Amino acid sequence: MINRLLKEMTLREKVGQLNQKLYGWDVFEKNNGKVILTETFKKEVERWDGLGFIYGVFRADPWSMMDFNHGLTKEESWSLSHDIQNYLKENTRLGIPVLLSEECPHGHQGLYSTSFPVNYSVGASWNPTLYQKAQAIVANEIRMTGAHIGLISTLDVSRDPRWGRTEECFSEDAYLTGRFTKAALRGLQGDISERLGPDKVLATLKHFAGQGATYGGHNAGPTGIGNRELYEIHLLPMKYAIEENVRLTMAAYNDIDGIPCHGNEKLLNSMLRDRLGYEGAVMSDGVALERLVSLVDGNRELAAAWALKSGVDISLWDNVFTYLEGAIEKKYLEMESLDQAVLRVLKLKEKLGLFDPPTTKITGYDIQESREINKQLAQESMVLLKNENNILPIDVNKIKKIAVMGPNADAPYNQLGDYTPYKEDETVSTILQGINTHLKDSPVEVLYAKGSMISFGSKELIEQAKEIAEQADFVILALGGASARDFSTKFDENGAALSGSSEMTSGENIDLADIELPPCQKELVNEIYKINKNIIVALIQGRPHIINEVESKIKGLFNLGYPGEMGGIAFAELLFGEVSPSGKLAMSIPLSNGSLPVYYNYKDNHHKYAYIDQEERYAYPFGYGLTYSKFELRDVKVSDKIIEEKYQVEITGQLANIGEFDAHEVVQVYIRAHHLKVIPRVKELKGFKKLFVPKGKQVSFSIILSEQELSGLDENLEERRYSKIKVIVECQETIIEENLKFN
C-alpha cells in the first residue's frame, strides 16, 4: 500500500511528510472549556497538503506554557488527537494520517502522567526488568492521549558529569546503558515484528551519537573521541537497540571529528545503517539543521540536501527541510533520496496501524500497581554509600525526635528532574512527607526546617535548622541539586534553558564548571555537625556532586538521584529498615573537580594514574553500593564452551547472605580483554544479575557472556573475538578473578 501511496504523492506532499515544524501546543486552544484546532495548524496542513509529524501536542511545562489551566486532560487529549486525524483525512488530497510525538524521558511530559525516576537514578537500580515494567506504563499513558511516539534519552553514555544532561544518562558504562536501552524498547514498543500493540508506542532513542563525551561537559559541544572510542562506547547502546527492533532515533547536536552528526554521512549511513544494520528513520534534534546553514554560506536548499543525503529523514522545528522542494529543483538532491526518506516515514505509520480503521480508546492500567512499580524502582535506585558504625537503619523504638532539613527535603519538583510536566501536589511524596507518612502511627516527632536553598543560604535559615537539630536524635539532610524549571527560566528556541532560575543547577544547557556541593549546603552540614553528630544525608541530584569537604561529618550517606514522585516514601522505608538498600553506582563519584573526567573503564596504557597532589580519583567508584546485610560469593566457576561455532563463557556460583537482613545484591562480571597491538581497558562490565537473598540463605546464579561480550575491535577496527580475557566476578568486598585463553 505505502509504495502505491508514494507513487501518487506530489513533491510538495512528500516534503510535508518529512517536516515537523509545528510546536504541538500551537495546534489547539481552549475556549470556554472547548478544545478547538487553530488557524496555525490549518495553515500548516494547507501548506503541505498533509503532515508527517507533530511534536508535543500534549506537552505541559514552563516552556510550552501549558499548565492545568491551559493544558489538556487525558480525555481532552484523546478527543483532540481524533480531531487532528479527521481534519487531515477530510482536508488533504490523500488523507494520510499524522504521527504525534511526545517526550517521555522519565514518564510522559503531559498533565496527569506518572513521573518515574530519571535515568541517572534508574541505572543505579541495576534492574532492567523492573525498568521495562515502568516503560510499559509510560507507553500506555502516551497512547491514552492518542499519540504514537515516545522520545526518550537512552543512547548517551555519560563521560563527564559537568554536563547538565547527565541526569538523562543511565551510566558511564556502555554495556549497562545498552541493557537499559533494550529494556526501554521492550517496555515502550513490545514485540513489533508485525504491528505495534494498541497500548504501545514507537520509541525515538536519543541521541546518536557521542553527546555524552563533549569537551568539558558542554552541552552540544565538540567531542574529542576517535573511532575506537566511538565504536566501543558510544555506538554500543545502539547495537543493543537494533537487536530490539528500534525504528526511530534522533541525531545528536555534537560533531564527530569536526563533522556535525546531522550532516555526517559516515555516521548515519555508513556506520548506523550499513555497519550496524539499522533499518529505521532518523529524526533531527530541535532546530539542529539550522546549525548546518551557516556551514554552507546560508544556503538553506544546500543545507537541506546535505542533511537528507547524510541520513536525516525528519526535521524538528527548523526552517531547513521546508526548502527540500528547492533542493530538488536546483539538483542538489535526487528524488530517489527524498523518496527513500518518505518511504521510511510511511513505514512507521504502517507499523502503527494508522492506515487501518481508528482504534478504540485505551482503557488504562492498574494505578496501584503503577505506584508500587514506581516506588520499587525508586527504592532499588537509591545507593547507600556510607553507614558508619551501622547507624542505619534507624530504630524508631529508640528515638523520640527526628529533624528533617535541607533544600530538597520538601521540594516536589526538585526530585523529579528536567522534562517534567506540571504535577498535582498530592501525587508527589517528598522526603519530609515520606518520613511523616511512615511515622504517622509512631510516637516519634518529626521536626522540619529548610536550612538553606540550593545555591544560597542565610543566617536565619541556618539558625532555624540548628534549633531543631539540637532537639533531635537524628538529622536527615536532603541536599544536592535541582533541574526544576519555572517561569523565570529563559528558553532557547529548542526548549533548552538559556538561563535557569537561581535554584536550577542541572538539566539541558545547565552545565557546571564546578560540581562541588554548593557552599551554602556545605555550610549547613558544618553548622549542624557542631550540634548533632548523627547526620544522615540524602543526595537528590541529577549528576554526581563532590562531597569530599563534608563527607567526614556524615555518618549515613545515600545517593538518590532524582527518585520521581514516589521518592519520599521509598526513601523512608529504606531509612527505617523496611527494606535494605540495593542500588549500585552506575556513575563514579569523583573526589575533586581536578579528577574530571573520571570513569572506571579507562585504557590501561601504563600511565601514572595518581596526581602528585591527589592519590585517588574516586570518592566512590562505579558499581559501589552497600546494603544493610553482608554477602559473599561461593563456589564460583568460570567455564567456556562452543555452541553452534560461537564461544560462550558461563559464570556460575552461589551468592550467600551472611548478614542480618533480607536483601538484594548485584553480582557483577567484568572482563579485562586482550588483543594484540591494542591497549586494553582496565576492566569492562559484561554481565550482571541482581538477586534477592534472605538472611542466612544462599542462591545459585548463572551469568552467560555471549560472543558479542567476548569480542572487540582489533587494530584495524574489525570486530574479532578476544584472544584471552581475565574474568572478574565482584560482590560487595568479594573479588574473584580467572584467566581464559581462547583457541
Short mmCIF file of N, CA, C and O in Angstrom, two decimals, residues 203-263:
data_model
loop_
_atom_site.label_atom_id
_atom_site.label_comp_id
_atom_site.label_asym_id
_atom_site.label_seq_id
_atom_site.Cartn_x
_atom_site.Cartn_y
_atom_site.Cartn_z
N ALA A 203 9.44 4.03 20.01
CA ALA A 203 10.42 4.81 20.76
C ALA A 203 11.36 5.52 19.80
O ALA A 203 11.86 4.92 18.85
N THR A 204 11.60 6.80 20.07
CA THR A 204 12.66 7.54 19.38
C THR A 204 13.81 7.67 20.36
O THR A 204 13.70 8.39 21.37
N LEU A 205 14.91 6.97 20.10
CA LEU A 205 16.03 6.95 21.03
C LEU A 205 16.97 8.12 20.77
O LEU A 205 17.38 8.38 19.64
N LYS A 206 17.31 8.84 21.85
CA LYS A 206 18.19 10.00 21.78
C LYS A 206 19.48 9.68 22.53
O LYS A 206 19.43 8.97 23.53
N HIS A 207 20.61 10.18 22.06
CA HIS A 207 20.92 10.92 20.84
C HIS A 207 22.08 10.20 20.15
O HIS A 207 22.96 9.66 20.82
N PHE A 208 22.11 10.20 18.86
CA PHE A 208 23.10 9.45 18.11
C PHE A 208 24.07 10.42 17.43
O PHE A 208 23.66 11.13 16.51
N ALA A 209 25.32 10.46 17.85
CA ALA A 209 26.00 9.66 18.87
C ALA A 209 27.13 10.51 19.45
O ALA A 209 27.59 11.50 18.86
N GLY A 210 27.58 10.12 20.65
CA GLY A 210 28.74 10.71 21.28
C GLY A 210 28.47 11.94 22.11
O GLY A 210 29.41 12.60 22.57
N GLN A 211 27.21 12.26 22.36
CA GLN A 211 26.89 13.52 23.05
C GLN A 211 27.34 13.53 24.50
O GLN A 211 27.54 14.60 25.08
N GLY A 212 27.53 12.35 25.09
CA GLY A 212 27.98 12.29 26.48
C GLY A 212 29.47 12.49 26.65
O GLY A 212 29.98 12.37 27.77
N ALA A 213 30.17 12.83 25.57
CA ALA A 213 31.63 12.95 25.65
C ALA A 213 32.12 14.29 25.11
O ALA A 213 33.24 14.38 24.61
N THR A 214 31.31 15.33 25.22
CA THR A 214 31.74 16.63 24.71
C THR A 214 32.82 17.22 25.62
O THR A 214 32.89 16.92 26.81
N TYR A 215 33.66 18.06 25.05
CA TYR A 215 34.74 18.71 25.80
C TYR A 215 34.17 19.48 26.99
O TYR A 215 33.27 20.31 26.84
N GLY A 216 34.73 19.22 28.16
CA GLY A 216 34.37 19.99 29.34
C GLY A 216 32.95 19.83 29.81
O GLY A 216 32.48 20.60 30.64
N GLY A 217 32.21 18.85 29.26
CA GLY A 217 30.82 18.67 29.64
C GLY A 217 29.90 19.76 29.10
O GLY A 217 28.82 19.98 29.62
N HIS A 218 30.31 20.43 28.01
CA HIS A 218 29.49 21.49 27.43
C HIS A 218 28.37 20.90 26.58
O HIS A 218 28.63 20.09 25.68
N ASN A 219 27.15 21.32 26.83
CA ASN A 219 26.01 20.81 26.08
C ASN A 219 26.15 21.13 24.60
O ASN A 219 26.42 22.26 24.21
N ALA A 220 25.97 20.08 23.78
CA ALA A 220 26.02 20.21 22.32
C ALA A 220 27.39 20.67 21.82
O ALA A 220 27.51 21.12 20.69
N GLY A 221 28.42 20.53 22.65
CA GLY A 221 29.75 20.98 22.27
C GLY A 221 30.49 19.98 21.39
O GLY A 221 29.97 18.92 21.04
N PRO A 222 31.71 20.31 21.02
CA PRO A 222 32.52 19.40 20.22
C PRO A 222 33.00 18.21 21.04
O PRO A 222 33.09 18.28 22.27
N THR A 223 33.27 17.11 20.37
CA THR A 223 33.81 15.93 21.04
C THR A 223 35.25 15.69 20.60
O THR A 223 35.66 16.13 19.53
N GLY A 224 35.96 14.96 21.42
CA GLY A 224 37.36 14.66 21.12
C GLY A 224 37.62 13.17 21.09
O GLY A 224 38.66 12.72 21.57
N ILE A 225 36.68 12.41 20.57
CA ILE A 225 36.82 10.95 20.57
C ILE A 225 37.25 10.45 19.20
O ILE A 225 36.86 10.99 18.16
N GLY A 226 38.04 9.40 19.20
CA GLY A 226 38.43 8.74 17.97
C GLY A 226 37.44 7.65 17.60
O GLY A 226 36.48 7.37 18.32
N ASN A 227 37.69 6.98 16.48
CA ASN A 227 36.78 5.95 16.01
C ASN A 227 36.65 4.79 16.98
O ASN A 227 35.58 4.22 17.14
N ARG A 228 37.75 4.43 17.66
CA ARG A 228 37.69 3.30 18.59
C ARG A 228 36.77 3.64 19.77
O ARG A 228 35.93 2.83 20.18
N GLU A 229 36.94 4.83 20.34
CA GLU A 229 36.08 5.23 21.45
C GLU A 229 34.63 5.35 20.99
O GLU A 229 33.70 4.99 21.72
N LEU A 230 34.42 5.84 19.77
CA LEU A 230 33.08 5.94 19.23
C LEU A 230 32.44 4.56 19.12
O LEU A 230 31.31 4.35 19.58
N TYR A 231 33.15 3.61 18.54
CA TYR A 231 32.61 2.26 18.36
C TYR A 231 32.41 1.56 19.70
O TYR A 231 31.35 0.99 19.96
N GLU A 232 33.43 1.58 20.55
CA GLU A 232 33.40 0.76 21.76
C GLU A 232 32.45 1.29 22.82
O GLU A 232 31.86 0.52 23.57
N ILE A 233 32.30 2.60 22.89
CA ILE A 233 31.49 3.21 23.95
C ILE A 233 30.17 3.76 23.41
O ILE A 233 29.08 3.37 23.85
N HIS A 234 30.22 4.62 22.45
CA HIS A 234 29.05 5.42 22.10
C HIS A 234 28.13 4.79 21.07
O HIS A 234 26.97 5.19 20.94
N LEU A 235 28.60 3.78 20.32
CA LEU A 235 27.71 3.07 19.40
C LEU A 235 27.12 1.81 20.01
O LEU A 235 26.13 1.28 19.50
N LEU A 236 27.70 1.34 21.12
CA LEU A 236 27.27 0.07 21.69
C LEU A 236 25.80 0.07 22.10
O LEU A 236 25.08 -0.90 21.82
N PRO A 237 25.28 1.11 22.79
CA PRO A 237 23.86 1.08 23.12
C PRO A 237 22.95 0.94 21.90
O PRO A 237 21.91 0.27 21.96
N MET A 238 23.34 1.55 20.78
CA MET A 238 22.54 1.41 19.57
C MET A 238 22.60 -0.02 19.03
O MET A 238 21.60 -0.54 18.50
N LYS A 239 23.73 -0.68 19.16
CA LYS A 239 23.81 -2.08 18.73
C LYS A 239 22.78 -2.92 19.48
O LYS A 239 22.10 -3.77 18.89
N TYR A 240 22.67 -2.70 20.79
CA TYR A 240 21.67 -3.43 21.56
C TYR A 240 20.26 -3.00 21.17
O TYR A 240 19.33 -3.83 21.16
N ALA A 241 20.06 -1.73 20.84
CA ALA A 241 18.73 -1.25 20.44
C ALA A 241 18.28 -1.89 19.14
O ALA A 241 17.10 -2.23 18.98
N ILE A 242 19.20 -2.07 18.21
CA ILE A 242 18.86 -2.68 16.92
C ILE A 242 18.40 -4.12 17.11
O ILE A 242 17.51 -4.60 16.40
N GLU A 243 18.96 -4.80 18.11
CA GLU A 243 18.51 -6.16 18.43
C GLU A 243 17.05 -6.16 18.86
O GLU A 243 16.36 -7.18 18.74
N GLU A 244 16.57 -5.02 19.38
CA GLU A 244 15.18 -4.91 19.85
C GLU A 244 14.29 -4.17 18.86
O GLU A 244 13.23 -3.67 19.21
N ASN A 245 14.73 -4.11 17.59
CA ASN A 245 13.90 -3.54 16.52
C ASN A 245 13.58 -2.07 16.70
O ASN A 245 12.46 -1.62 16.43
N VAL A 246 14.54 -1.28 17.12
CA VAL A 246 14.33 0.16 17.18
C VAL A 246 14.05 0.67 15.78
O VAL A 246 14.66 0.23 14.80
N ARG A 247 13.10 1.61 15.68
CA ARG A 247 12.70 2.11 14.37
C ARG A 247 12.91 3.62 14.21
O ARG A 247 12.75 4.16 13.12
N LEU A 248 13.24 4.30 15.32
CA LEU A 248 13.45 5.74 15.26
C LEU A 248 14.60 6.13 16.18
O LEU A 248 14.67 5.65 17.31
N THR A 249 15.46 6.99 15.69
CA THR A 249 16.50 7.55 16.54
C THR A 249 16.66 9.03 16.20
O THR A 249 16.27 9.48 15.12
N MET A 250 17.20 9.77 17.15
CA MET A 250 17.41 11.21 16.97
C MET A 250 18.90 11.48 16.89
O MET A 250 19.67 10.99 17.72
N ALA A 251 19.31 12.23 15.90
CA ALA A 251 20.72 12.61 15.77
C ALA A 251 21.10 13.59 16.88
O ALA A 251 20.26 14.31 17.42
N ALA A 252 22.39 13.60 17.22
CA ALA A 252 22.89 14.43 18.32
C ALA A 252 23.37 15.78 17.80
O ALA A 252 23.77 15.92 16.64
N TYR A 253 23.38 16.77 18.69
CA TYR A 253 23.83 18.12 18.33
C TYR A 253 25.33 18.20 18.04
O TYR A 253 25.79 19.05 17.30
N ASN A 254 26.10 17.34 18.69
CA ASN A 254 27.56 17.48 18.63
C ASN A 254 28.13 17.06 17.28
O ASN A 254 27.42 16.60 16.39
N ASP A 255 29.43 17.20 17.16
CA ASP A 255 30.15 16.73 15.98
C ASP A 255 30.94 15.48 16.32
O ASP A 255 31.14 15.15 17.49
N ILE A 256 31.39 14.78 15.30
CA ILE A 256 32.37 13.70 15.43
C ILE A 256 33.56 14.07 14.56
O ILE A 256 33.44 14.12 13.33
N ASP A 257 34.67 14.37 15.19
CA ASP A 257 35.88 14.77 14.46
C ASP A 257 35.61 15.92 13.50
O ASP A 257 36.06 15.94 12.36
N GLY A 258 34.83 16.91 14.00
CA GLY A 258 34.59 18.12 13.22
C GLY A 258 33.40 18.07 12.30
O GLY A 258 33.01 19.11 11.75
N ILE A 259 32.80 16.90 12.10
CA ILE A 259 31.64 16.78 11.22
C ILE A 259 30.39 16.70 12.07
O ILE A 259 30.25 15.79 12.89
N PRO A 260 29.44 17.64 11.92
CA PRO A 260 28.22 17.59 12.74
C PRO A 260 27.44 16.31 12.48
O PRO A 260 27.34 15.85 11.34
N CYS A 261 26.90 15.74 13.54
CA CYS A 261 26.17 14.47 13.40
C CYS A 261 25.03 14.58 12.39
O CYS A 261 24.73 13.61 11.68
N HIS A 262 24.41 15.76 12.31
CA HIS A 262 23.27 15.92 11.40
C HIS A 262 23.69 16.01 9.94
O HIS A 262 22.83 15.95 9.04
N GLY A 263 24.97 16.17 9.69
CA GLY A 263 25.46 16.19 8.32
C GLY A 263 26.57 15.18 8.11
O GLY A 263 27.44 15.37 7.27
#
